[in-house]
Coordinates of C-alpha atoms in Angstrom, one line a residue:
X200 CA -6.7 11.4 16.0
X201 CA -4.9 14.7 15.5
X202 CA -5.2 17.2 12.7
X203 CA -2.9 20.1 11.8
X204 CA -3.7 22.3 8.9
X205 CA -1.8 25.5 7.7
X206 CA -2.8 27.5 4.7
X207 CA 0.6 28.5 3.1
X208 CA -1.3 31.1 1.0
X209 CA -3.1 32.6 4.0
X210 CA -1.1 32.4 7.3
X211 CA -4.2 33.5 9.2
X212 CA -5.9 30.3 8.1
X213 CA -5.1 27.2 10.2
X214 CA -6.6 24.4 12.2
X215 CA -5.2 22.4 15.2
X216 CA -7.0 19.5 16.8
X217 CA -5.1 17.5 19.4
X218 CA -2.0 18.9 17.7
X219 CA 0.2 18.6 20.7
X220 CA -0.7 15.0 21.6
X221 CA 2.2 12.5 21.3
X222 CA 1.9 9.8 18.7
X223 CA 4.3 7.0 17.6
X224 CA 6.0 8.7 14.6
X225 CA 6.1 5.5 12.5
X226 CA 7.6 6.3 9.1
X227 CA 6.9 10.0 9.3
X228 CA 10.2 10.4 11.0
X229 CA 11.9 9.6 7.7
X230 CA 11.3 13.2 6.6
X231 CA 13.5 14.6 9.4
X232 CA 16.2 12.1 8.4
X233 CA 16.0 13.4 4.8
X234 CA 16.3 17.0 6.0
X235 CA 19.4 16.1 8.1
X236 CA 21.0 14.4 5.1
X237 CA 20.7 17.6 3.0
X238 CA 21.9 19.7 6.0
X239 CA 25.0 17.5 6.5
X240 CA 25.7 17.7 2.8
X241 CA 25.7 21.5 2.9
X242 CA 28.1 21.3 5.9
X243 CA 30.4 19.2 3.9
X244 CA 30.1 16.1 6.1
X245 CA 28.7 13.9 3.3
X246 CA 27.9 13.9 -0.4
X247 CA 24.6 12.4 -1.5
X248 CA 26.3 11.4 -4.8
X249 CA 28.7 9.2 -2.8
X250 CA 28.0 5.5 -2.3
X251 CA 27.9 3.4 0.9
X252 CA 28.1 -0.3 1.5
X253 CA 24.6 -1.6 2.1
X254 CA 24.6 -3.8 5.2
X255 CA 21.9 -5.4 7.3
X256 CA 23.4 -5.2 10.8
X257 CA 22.6 -2.5 13.2
X258 CA 23.2 -1.7 16.9
X259 CA 20.3 -1.4 19.4
X260 CA 20.3 1.9 21.3
X261 CA 19.7 -0.1 24.5
X262 CA 22.9 -2.1 24.7
X263 CA 24.6 -1.9 21.3
X264 CA 23.6 -5.6 20.6
X265 CA 23.3 -6.3 16.9
X266 CA 20.0 -6.9 15.1
X267 CA 19.0 -7.2 11.4
X268 CA 16.0 -6.1 9.4
X269 CA 13.5 -8.7 8.1
X270 CA 12.6 -8.4 4.4
X271 CA 9.0 -9.6 5.2
X272 CA 8.5 -6.6 7.5
X273 CA 9.7 -4.0 4.9
X274 CA 7.7 -2.3 2.2
X275 CA 10.8 -2.2 0.0
X276 CA 11.9 -5.8 -0.6
X277 CA 14.0 -5.2 -3.7
X278 CA 16.7 -3.4 -1.8
X279 CA 17.6 -6.6 0.1
X280 CA 19.0 -8.1 -3.0
X281 CA 21.6 -5.3 -3.0
X282 CA 23.0 -6.1 0.5
X283 CA 26.8 -6.3 0.3
X284 CA 27.0 -3.9 -2.6
X285 CA 27.5 -0.2 -2.7
X286 CA 24.5 2.1 -3.3
X287 CA 24.3 5.9 -3.6
X288 CA 23.1 7.8 -0.6
X289 CA 20.7 9.7 -2.8
X290 CA 19.1 6.4 -3.9
X291 CA 18.8 5.2 -0.3
X292 CA 17.2 8.5 0.6
X293 CA 14.8 8.2 -2.4
X294 CA 13.7 4.7 -1.3
X295 CA 13.4 5.8 2.3
X296 CA 10.8 8.3 1.3
X297 CA 9.0 7.0 -1.7
X298 CA 8.9 3.3 -0.7
X299 CA 9.4 3.8 3.0
X300 CA 12.4 1.5 2.9
X301 CA 13.3 0.5 6.5
X302 CA 16.6 -0.9 5.6
X303 CA 17.6 2.3 3.8
X304 CA 16.4 4.3 6.7
X305 CA 18.5 2.4 9.2
X306 CA 21.6 2.8 7.1
X307 CA 21.0 6.6 6.8
X308 CA 20.1 7.1 10.5
X309 CA 23.3 5.4 11.5
X310 CA 25.2 7.7 9.1
X311 CA 23.7 11.1 10.2
X312 CA 22.8 10.3 13.8
X313 CA 19.4 10.2 15.4
X314 CA 20.4 12.9 18.0
X315 CA 21.6 15.2 15.2
X316 CA 18.4 14.8 13.4
X317 CA 16.3 15.6 16.5
X318 CA 18.5 18.7 17.2
X319 CA 17.9 19.9 13.6
X320 CA 14.1 19.6 14.1
X321 CA 14.4 21.7 17.3
X322 CA 16.1 24.4 15.2
X323 CA 13.1 24.3 12.9
X324 CA 10.8 24.9 15.9
X325 CA 9.6 21.3 16.2
X326 CA 10.0 21.0 20.0
X327 CA 8.5 17.6 20.7
X328 CA 9.4 15.3 17.9
X329 CA 12.0 12.7 18.9
X330 CA 14.1 10.7 16.5
X331 CA 15.6 8.2 18.9
X332 CA 16.5 5.1 16.8
X333 CA 16.2 3.1 13.6
X334 CA 13.4 0.8 12.7
X335 CA 12.9 -2.7 14.3
X336 CA 15.1 -2.1 17.3
X337 CA 13.0 -4.5 19.3
X338 CA 14.9 -4.1 22.6
X339 CA 14.3 -0.3 22.5
X340 CA 10.6 -0.7 21.5
X341 CA 10.0 -3.1 24.5
X342 CA 11.4 -0.4 26.8
X343 CA 9.1 2.2 25.3
X344 CA 11.9 3.9 23.5
X345 CA 10.2 4.8 20.2
X346 CA 10.3 7.7 17.7
X347 CA 7.5 10.1 18.5
X348 CA 5.9 13.2 17.0
X349 CA 3.0 15.5 17.3
X350 CA 0.8 16.8 14.4
X351 CA 2.0 20.4 15.1
X352 CA 5.6 19.4 14.8
X353 CA 5.1 17.6 11.5
X354 CA 3.2 20.6 10.3
X355 CA 6.1 22.9 11.2
X356 CA 8.5 20.6 9.4
X357 CA 6.5 20.4 6.2
X358 CA 5.9 24.2 6.4
X359 CA 9.7 24.6 6.7
X360 CA 10.2 22.5 3.5
X361 CA 7.5 24.4 1.6
X362 CA 8.9 27.8 2.6
X363 CA 12.5 26.8 1.9
X364 CA 13.7 27.2 5.5
X365 CA 14.5 23.5 6.1
X366 CA 17.5 23.9 3.8
X367 CA 18.5 25.8 0.7
X368 CA 15.8 26.5 -1.8
X369 CA 17.4 23.9 -4.2
X370 CA 17.4 21.3 -1.4
X371 CA 13.8 22.0 -0.4
X372 CA 12.7 21.8 -4.0
X373 CA 14.5 18.4 -4.2
X374 CA 12.7 17.2 -1.0
X375 CA 9.3 18.3 -2.4
X376 CA 10.1 16.5 -5.7
X377 CA 10.9 13.3 -3.9
X378 CA 7.8 13.4 -1.7
X379 CA 5.7 14.0 -4.7
X380 CA 6.7 10.5 -5.9
X381 CA 5.4 8.9 -2.8
X382 CA 4.1 5.3 -3.6
X383 CA 1.6 5.1 -0.7
X384 CA -1.3 7.4 -1.4
X385 CA -4.3 6.1 0.5
X386 CA -4.8 9.1 2.8
X387 CA -4.2 12.8 1.8
X388 CA -4.2 12.4 -2.0
X389 CA -6.8 9.6 -2.2
X390 CA -10.0 11.6 -2.8
X391 CA -8.4 14.6 -4.3
X392 CA -8.6 15.6 -8.1
X393 CA -5.8 14.4 -10.3
X394 CA -4.7 18.0 -11.0
X395 CA -3.8 18.4 -7.3
X396 CA -0.2 17.3 -6.4
X397 CA 0.8 16.2 -3.0
X398 CA 4.3 16.0 -1.5
X399 CA 3.9 13.8 1.5
X400 CA 5.1 11.0 3.8
X401 CA 2.9 8.3 5.4
X402 CA 3.5 6.2 8.5
X403 CA 2.0 2.9 9.4
X404 CA 2.3 0.3 12.1
X405 CA -0.2 -1.8 13.9
X406 CA -3.2 0.4 14.9
X407 CA -1.5 3.5 13.6
X408 CA -1.9 5.3 10.2
X409 CA -0.5 8.8 9.5
X410 CA 0.0 11.1 6.6
X411 CA 1.8 14.5 6.5
X412 CA 2.3 16.6 3.5
X413 CA 2.1 19.7 1.3
X414 CA -0.9 20.0 -1.0
X415 CA -0.4 22.0 -4.2
X416 CA -3.5 23.3 -6.0
X417 CA -3.5 24.0 -9.8
X418 CA -4.2 27.7 -9.1
X419 CA -0.8 28.1 -7.4
X420 CA -2.1 28.0 -3.8
X421 CA -0.8 25.4 -1.3
X422 CA -1.4 24.2 2.2
X423 CA 0.2 21.8 4.8
X424 CA -2.0 19.0 6.2
X425 CA -1.1 16.4 8.9
X426 CA -3.4 13.6 9.9
X427 CA -2.3 11.3 12.7
X428 CA -4.2 8.3 14.2
X429 CA -3.6 5.6 16.8
X430 CA -5.4 2.7 18.6
X431 CA -7.3 1.9 15.4
X432 CA -9.5 -1.1 15.6
X433 CA -10.5 -1.1 11.9
X434 CA -7.4 0.0 10.0
X435 CA -9.1 0.1 6.5
X436 CA -12.2 2.0 7.7
X437 CA -10.0 4.5 9.6
X438 CA -7.8 5.0 6.5
X439 CA -10.9 5.8 4.4
X440 CA -12.1 8.3 7.1
X441 CA -8.7 10.0 7.2
X442 CA -8.8 10.3 3.4
X443 CA -12.3 11.8 3.7
X444 CA -11.0 14.4 6.2
X445 CA -8.3 15.3 3.6
X446 CA -11.1 15.9 1.0
X447 CA -13.1 18.0 3.5
X448 CA -10.0 20.2 4.1
X449 CA -9.5 20.5 0.3
X450 CA -13.1 21.4 -0.3
X451 CA -12.8 24.1 2.4
X452 CA -9.7 25.6 0.9
X453 CA -11.1 25.6 -2.7
X454 CA -14.4 27.1 -1.4
X455 CA -12.4 29.9 0.2
X456 CA -11.0 31.1 -3.1

């Protein structure tokens, strides 16, 4: 496990446990892709209002051979009915974050470029996170070429969004609003009171469950929390323990008022 906590209301208050250890990023890497989309829109390279043809054919980073996504492996199955039609970039981005749509993610990574996304993360101070490829690139996976992250890097990325340095204030506000509509809420928000809002992104593959986000308290204070895990033998039990850790951090922050 790894834990990274940063109190946005008190910069002297933080906690890092195994925060520089490398983890498979799973779907947490979709947040960097969202940041890159807004960056390229600001640069005039794309417009999130524009539409793109939704396809299901992608090139492996290993040898450019083609592969397709499997609907049974995707948490967003509805989008597959739209293959062959045009869909707005902003809608693909929304599905990528809130439903963790793998198909939407691959279309967007191909559009903005994985290397560009990683370079932008470096500019935000995240020096270890690697966005190498899209999802389900089996040839790359078998060669150990996967998207990776550390808890510290995800903390820095979420902090940048919270503090409006990951883009314009308007763009960062939009990112927060999208992440607040996250459909998967079994870790950071799970045991928290209903009047606490969480803008976050989860990640999950076999033996791995992550959550990274910004927690907003009703009194106006906020903090960043990243919880990463790997080699899980009991996924459900680990998820509950991670949610319990989130509650422990919340209790600590509230007690520090």
